[in-house]
Short mmCIF file of C-alpha atoms and ligand atoms in Angstrom, two decimals:
data_model
loop_
_atom_site.label_atom_id
_atom_site.label_comp_id
_atom_site.label_asym_id
_atom_site.label_seq_id
_atom_site.Cartn_x
_atom_site.Cartn_y
_atom_site.Cartn_z
CA MET A 182 79.76 -38.61 46.65
CA GLN A 183 81.13 -36.92 49.76
CA ARG A 184 79.86 -33.77 51.46
CA GLN A 185 83.37 -32.23 51.29
CA GLN A 186 83.42 -32.29 47.48
CA PRO A 187 82.96 -28.99 45.64
CA ILE A 188 79.97 -27.65 43.72
CA GLY A 189 80.67 -27.23 39.99
CA ILE A 190 79.19 -24.16 38.30
CA PHE A 191 79.51 -23.11 34.67
CA ASP A 192 78.38 -20.59 32.09
CA SER A 193 79.39 -19.50 28.60
CA GLY A 194 81.31 -16.71 30.31
CA VAL A 195 81.25 -14.60 33.43
CA GLY A 196 77.46 -14.12 33.66
CA GLY A 197 77.05 -17.25 35.77
CA LEU A 198 79.07 -15.57 38.51
CA SER A 199 75.76 -13.92 39.44
CA ILE A 200 74.47 -17.39 40.32
CA GLY A 201 77.84 -18.25 41.89
CA ARG A 202 77.55 -15.24 44.18
CA ALA A 203 74.05 -16.23 45.26
CA ILE A 204 75.35 -19.74 46.00
CA ARG A 205 78.31 -18.37 47.97
CA GLU A 206 75.86 -16.27 50.03
CA ALA A 207 73.42 -19.14 50.69
CA LEU A 208 76.03 -21.86 51.20
CA PRO A 209 79.17 -20.22 52.62
CA TYR A 210 80.78 -23.49 53.74
CA GLU A 211 80.79 -25.10 50.32
CA ASP A 212 83.83 -25.19 48.02
CA LEU A 213 83.01 -23.92 44.53
CA VAL A 214 84.60 -24.58 41.15
CA TYR A 215 83.51 -22.12 38.46
CA PHE A 216 84.15 -22.63 34.76
CA ALA A 217 83.71 -19.76 32.27
CA ASP A 218 83.67 -20.92 28.64
CA ILE A 219 84.92 -17.52 27.46
CA GLU A 220 86.65 -18.89 24.36
CA PHE A 221 83.27 -20.15 23.09
CA SER A 222 81.13 -17.25 24.34
CA PRO A 223 78.45 -16.27 23.48
CA TYR A 224 76.27 -19.39 23.47
CA GLY A 225 73.25 -17.27 22.55
CA VAL A 226 74.00 -17.45 18.83
CA LYS A 227 75.40 -21.00 18.69
CA CYS A 228 73.59 -24.10 17.43
CA THR A 229 72.34 -26.70 19.90
CA GLU A 230 74.95 -29.29 18.84
CA VAL A 231 77.82 -26.95 19.71
CA ILE A 232 76.23 -25.99 23.04
CA ASN A 233 75.68 -29.68 23.89
CA GLN A 234 79.28 -30.46 23.01
CA ARG A 235 80.70 -27.62 25.09
CA CYS A 236 78.47 -28.46 28.07
CA GLU A 237 79.47 -32.12 27.93
CA TYR A 238 83.12 -31.16 27.82
CA ILE A 239 82.76 -28.81 30.78
CA VAL A 240 80.80 -31.29 32.91
CA ASN A 241 83.57 -33.84 32.31
CA PHE A 242 86.11 -31.22 33.39
CA LEU A 243 84.12 -30.43 36.56
CA LEU A 244 83.82 -34.15 37.33
CA LYS A 245 87.63 -34.38 37.14
CA GLN A 246 87.75 -31.58 39.75
CA GLY A 247 85.71 -33.89 42.00
CA CYS A 248 82.42 -31.96 41.94
CA LYS A 249 79.43 -33.53 43.72
CA VAL A 250 76.76 -31.56 41.83
CA ILE A 251 76.67 -29.40 38.70
CA VAL A 252 74.92 -26.05 38.38
CA ILE A 253 74.37 -24.81 34.84
CA ALA A 254 74.50 -21.08 35.56
CA CYS A 255 73.29 -20.25 32.07
CA ASN A 256 69.71 -20.07 30.79
CA THR A 257 70.80 -20.74 27.22
CA ALA A 258 72.67 -23.92 28.14
CA THR A 259 69.88 -25.05 30.48
CA VAL A 260 66.97 -24.72 28.05
CA ASN A 261 68.95 -26.23 25.19
CA SER A 262 71.15 -28.87 26.84
CA ILE A 263 70.06 -29.94 30.35
CA LYS A 264 67.93 -32.84 29.11
CA TYR A 265 70.81 -34.12 26.97
CA LEU A 266 73.32 -33.75 29.83
CA ARG A 267 71.07 -35.70 32.16
CA THR A 268 71.12 -38.61 29.72
CA GLN A 269 74.95 -38.51 29.69
CA PHE A 270 75.81 -38.04 33.37
CA ALA A 271 74.60 -39.57 36.63
CA ILE A 272 75.69 -36.57 38.73
CA PRO A 273 72.81 -34.28 39.86
CA ILE A 274 72.49 -31.32 37.47
CA ILE A 275 70.59 -28.14 38.36
CA GLY A 276 69.79 -25.45 35.80
CA VAL A 277 68.38 -21.94 35.59
CA GLU A 278 65.32 -20.92 33.61
CA PRO A 279 63.64 -17.55 33.07
CA GLY A 280 61.39 -16.69 36.03
CA ILE A 281 58.11 -16.59 34.12
CA LYS A 282 56.11 -18.08 37.01
CA PRO A 283 56.96 -15.39 39.61
CA ALA A 284 56.52 -12.67 36.99
CA ALA A 285 53.08 -14.00 36.02
CA LEU A 286 52.05 -14.18 39.68
CA GLN A 287 53.16 -10.62 40.42
CA SER A 288 51.95 -8.89 37.26
CA LYS A 289 49.05 -6.46 37.63
CA THR A 290 48.89 -5.39 33.98
CA GLY A 291 48.91 -9.02 32.77
CA ILE A 292 51.83 -8.20 30.47
CA ILE A 293 55.36 -9.36 31.25
CA GLY A 294 58.63 -8.88 29.39
CA ILE A 295 61.53 -11.26 29.11
CA LEU A 296 65.10 -10.37 28.21
CA ALA A 297 67.18 -13.33 27.07
CA THR A 298 69.47 -14.65 24.34
CA GLU A 299 68.17 -15.46 20.90
CA LYS A 300 68.95 -19.15 21.43
CA THR A 301 66.94 -19.25 24.67
CA LEU A 302 63.94 -17.60 23.05
CA GLN A 303 64.05 -20.02 20.09
CA SER A 304 64.27 -23.18 22.21
CA ALA A 305 61.56 -25.81 22.59
CA SER A 306 61.90 -25.70 26.40
CA TYR A 307 61.21 -21.97 26.39
CA ALA A 308 58.13 -22.51 24.19
CA GLN A 309 56.87 -25.12 26.68
CA LEU A 310 57.52 -22.82 29.61
CA THR A 311 55.67 -19.88 28.07
CA ALA A 312 52.77 -22.10 26.94
CA LYS A 313 52.05 -22.92 30.60
CA PHE A 314 51.42 -19.24 31.38
CA SER A 315 50.06 -17.94 28.07
CA LYS A 316 46.44 -17.95 29.29
CA GLN A 317 47.37 -16.04 32.43
CA VAL A 318 49.65 -13.34 30.96
CA ASN A 319 50.81 -11.86 27.71
CA ILE A 320 54.54 -12.61 27.40
CA LEU A 321 56.70 -10.28 25.28
CA SER A 322 60.28 -11.25 24.58
CA ARG A 323 63.40 -9.42 23.53
CA ALA A 324 66.80 -10.85 22.56
CA CYS A 325 69.61 -8.71 24.04
CA PRO A 326 72.95 -9.78 22.55
CA LYS A 327 74.70 -6.47 23.36
CA PHE A 328 74.10 -7.00 27.08
CA VAL A 329 76.36 -10.08 27.10
CA THR A 330 79.22 -8.15 25.46
CA LEU A 331 78.81 -5.24 27.88
CA VAL A 332 79.24 -7.55 30.88
CA GLU A 333 82.12 -9.56 29.38
CA SER A 334 83.95 -6.26 28.75
CA LEU A 335 83.12 -4.84 32.21
CA GLN A 336 81.04 -2.04 30.65
CA HIS A 337 77.91 -3.02 32.58
CA ASN A 338 77.87 0.13 34.71
CA SER A 339 78.58 2.54 31.84
CA ASP A 340 76.35 5.18 30.20
CA GLN A 341 76.42 2.96 27.12
CA ALA A 342 74.81 0.18 29.17
CA VAL A 343 71.90 2.50 30.03
CA THR A 344 71.51 3.52 26.37
CA VAL A 345 71.44 -0.12 25.25
CA ALA A 346 69.00 -0.98 28.07
CA GLU A 347 66.69 1.82 26.87
CA GLN A 348 66.70 0.41 23.35
CA TYR A 349 65.78 -3.06 24.54
CA ILE A 350 63.36 -2.21 27.34
CA ASN A 351 61.45 0.94 26.33
CA PRO A 352 59.30 -0.91 23.77
CA LEU A 353 58.36 -3.45 26.47
CA LEU A 354 57.37 -0.67 28.90
CA ALA A 355 55.39 1.08 26.17
CA ALA A 356 53.49 -2.18 25.61
CA GLY A 357 52.50 -2.25 29.31
CA CYS A 358 54.96 -4.73 30.87
CA ASP A 359 55.15 -4.34 34.64
CA GLN A 360 57.58 -7.24 35.22
CA ILE A 361 60.92 -7.58 33.41
CA ILE A 362 62.50 -11.02 33.64
CA LEU A 363 66.28 -11.36 33.48
CA GLY A 364 66.39 -14.52 31.35
CA CYS A 365 70.18 -14.60 31.07
CA THR A 366 72.61 -14.76 33.97
CA HIS A 367 74.80 -12.00 32.50
CA PHE A 368 71.93 -9.54 32.86
CA SER A 369 72.03 -9.57 36.68
CA PHE A 370 75.20 -7.51 36.42
CA LEU A 371 73.23 -4.88 34.46
CA ARG A 372 70.69 -4.46 37.24
CA SER A 373 71.64 -0.87 37.95
CA ALA A 374 71.44 0.17 34.24
CA ILE A 375 68.13 -1.68 33.87
CA GLU A 376 66.70 -0.09 37.03
CA LYS A 377 67.48 3.36 35.63
CA VAL A 378 65.31 2.55 32.61
CA LEU A 379 62.49 0.91 34.57
CA GLY A 380 62.09 3.56 37.24
CA THR A 381 58.91 2.61 39.06
CA GLU A 382 57.15 1.30 35.94
CA ALA A 383 58.22 -2.33 36.25
CA ALA A 384 59.92 -4.74 38.65
CA ILE A 385 62.92 -6.95 37.88
CA ILE A 386 62.60 -10.72 38.21
CA ASP A 387 65.93 -12.48 38.77
CA THR A 388 66.09 -16.18 39.69
CA ALA A 389 69.66 -16.30 41.09
CA ILE A 390 68.57 -16.59 44.73
CA ALA A 391 65.90 -19.18 43.86
CA VAL A 392 68.52 -21.32 42.09
CA ALA A 393 70.79 -21.18 45.15
CA LYS A 394 67.83 -22.22 47.34
CA GLN A 395 66.95 -25.08 44.99
CA LEU A 396 70.58 -26.23 45.12
CA GLU A 397 70.54 -26.12 48.92
CA ASN A 398 67.34 -28.21 49.03
CA ARG A 399 68.77 -30.73 46.60
CA LEU A 400 72.03 -31.10 48.55
CA TYR A 401 70.01 -31.50 51.75
CA GLU A 402 67.87 -34.25 50.20
CA LEU A 403 71.01 -36.03 48.98
CA ASN A 404 72.71 -35.59 52.38
CA LEU A 405 75.51 -33.72 50.59
CA LEU A 406 75.45 -30.36 52.39
CA ARG A 407 78.91 -29.56 53.73
CA PRO A 408 78.86 -29.08 57.49
CA GLY A 409 79.36 -25.50 58.67
CA GLU A 410 82.79 -25.18 60.17
CA ILE A 411 85.02 -23.10 57.92
CA ASN A 412 84.21 -20.93 54.92
CA GLY A 413 84.63 -22.69 51.61
CA GLU A 414 87.11 -21.87 48.85
CA ALA A 415 86.36 -20.93 45.25
CA TRP A 416 88.42 -21.86 42.20
CA PHE A 417 87.97 -20.36 38.77
CA PHE A 418 88.76 -21.77 35.36
CA SER A 419 88.28 -20.45 31.86
CA SER A 420 88.71 -21.81 28.35
CA ALA A 421 90.30 -18.48 27.39
CA VAL A 422 93.94 -18.16 28.32
CA ASN A 423 94.44 -14.48 29.01
CA ALA A 424 94.98 -12.18 31.93
CA SER A 425 91.85 -10.19 31.18
CA ALA A 426 89.62 -13.25 31.75
CA ILE A 427 91.01 -13.53 35.28
CA ASP A 428 90.67 -9.78 35.79
CA VAL A 429 87.03 -9.73 34.63
CA MET A 430 86.18 -12.72 36.84
CA SER A 431 87.92 -11.12 39.85
CA LYS A 432 86.04 -7.84 39.40
CA LEU A 433 82.63 -9.50 39.05
CA TRP A 434 83.27 -11.99 41.84
CA GLY A 435 84.43 -9.19 44.11
CA ASP A 436 87.48 -11.03 45.39
CA GLU A 437 90.80 -12.07 43.94
CA VAL A 438 90.41 -15.09 41.70
CA HIS A 439 93.18 -17.47 42.67
CA ARG A 440 93.66 -19.92 39.87
CA SER A 441 95.05 -19.38 36.42
CA ALA A 442 93.01 -20.00 33.34
CA VAL A 443 93.31 -23.33 31.59
CA ARG A 444 92.68 -24.14 27.98
CA LEU A 445 90.37 -27.07 27.33
N1 DGL B 9 74.72 -16.28 30.48
C1 DGL B 9 74.06 -17.00 29.43
C2 DGL B 9 72.57 -17.22 29.76
O1 DGL B 9 72.19 -17.21 30.90
C3 DGL B 9 74.16 -16.56 28.01
C4 DGL B 9 75.17 -15.69 27.44
C5 DGL B 9 75.62 -16.12 26.06
O2 DGL B 9 74.99 -15.77 25.06
O3 DGL B 9 76.59 -16.84 26.03
O4 DGL B 9 71.78 -17.45 28.88
#
């Protein structure tokens, strides 16, 4: 592997751009290749075999783009498929998991809430993760499928987003949660709607910056950090061939996305 090679990042859709943005901020000199599996989104209701298959396909695609490391910018794919992927590929693979540890450390009420996909909440890895903290805090979970659709359709800043957030989060607040974990990368884009519902009652836990930091440490250990001379480029791919995929990615990335979609 060479330091000049890009970092590969993927998600079921555009949610992983929240991790991509944190990586761009932390590691401005790196080239990035982002893959959004929009044609197969959402992963949150798919079976593990399909998620494994899609992830394997995408990692192969990112390897063909010359990536030096893979970031699974998707909680659902991480908790269900990272172990499998590590048996299939030698390339370093970093994932994202719900931030239960920081939430447990910061909670004063001893009750924390997690928002995630159904498939994340049902996974064995999630059960293991929660078991580690179950003596310390009471963990309440809520599957939020409508959140993913709101972000994919760029409705994340709408009044409807606030209404949906109220439906999902009010029961958690009523139960005493003082920390709300964003256990899906799409949900970072709903921060403003979620904040309106939380007010001062609870804090948001988002692991995007921690993932970028972990990636930086890993690249440093592997001597694969790209030297800081010029700002890196970012390329975007999607399994959905339509103009709106590019438009949605451009709007959430905050810059023009300069590569057309490809069908895999
Ligand atoms: N962004 C993905 C995650 O972090 C899930 C969205 C989906 O259901 O595809 O879990």
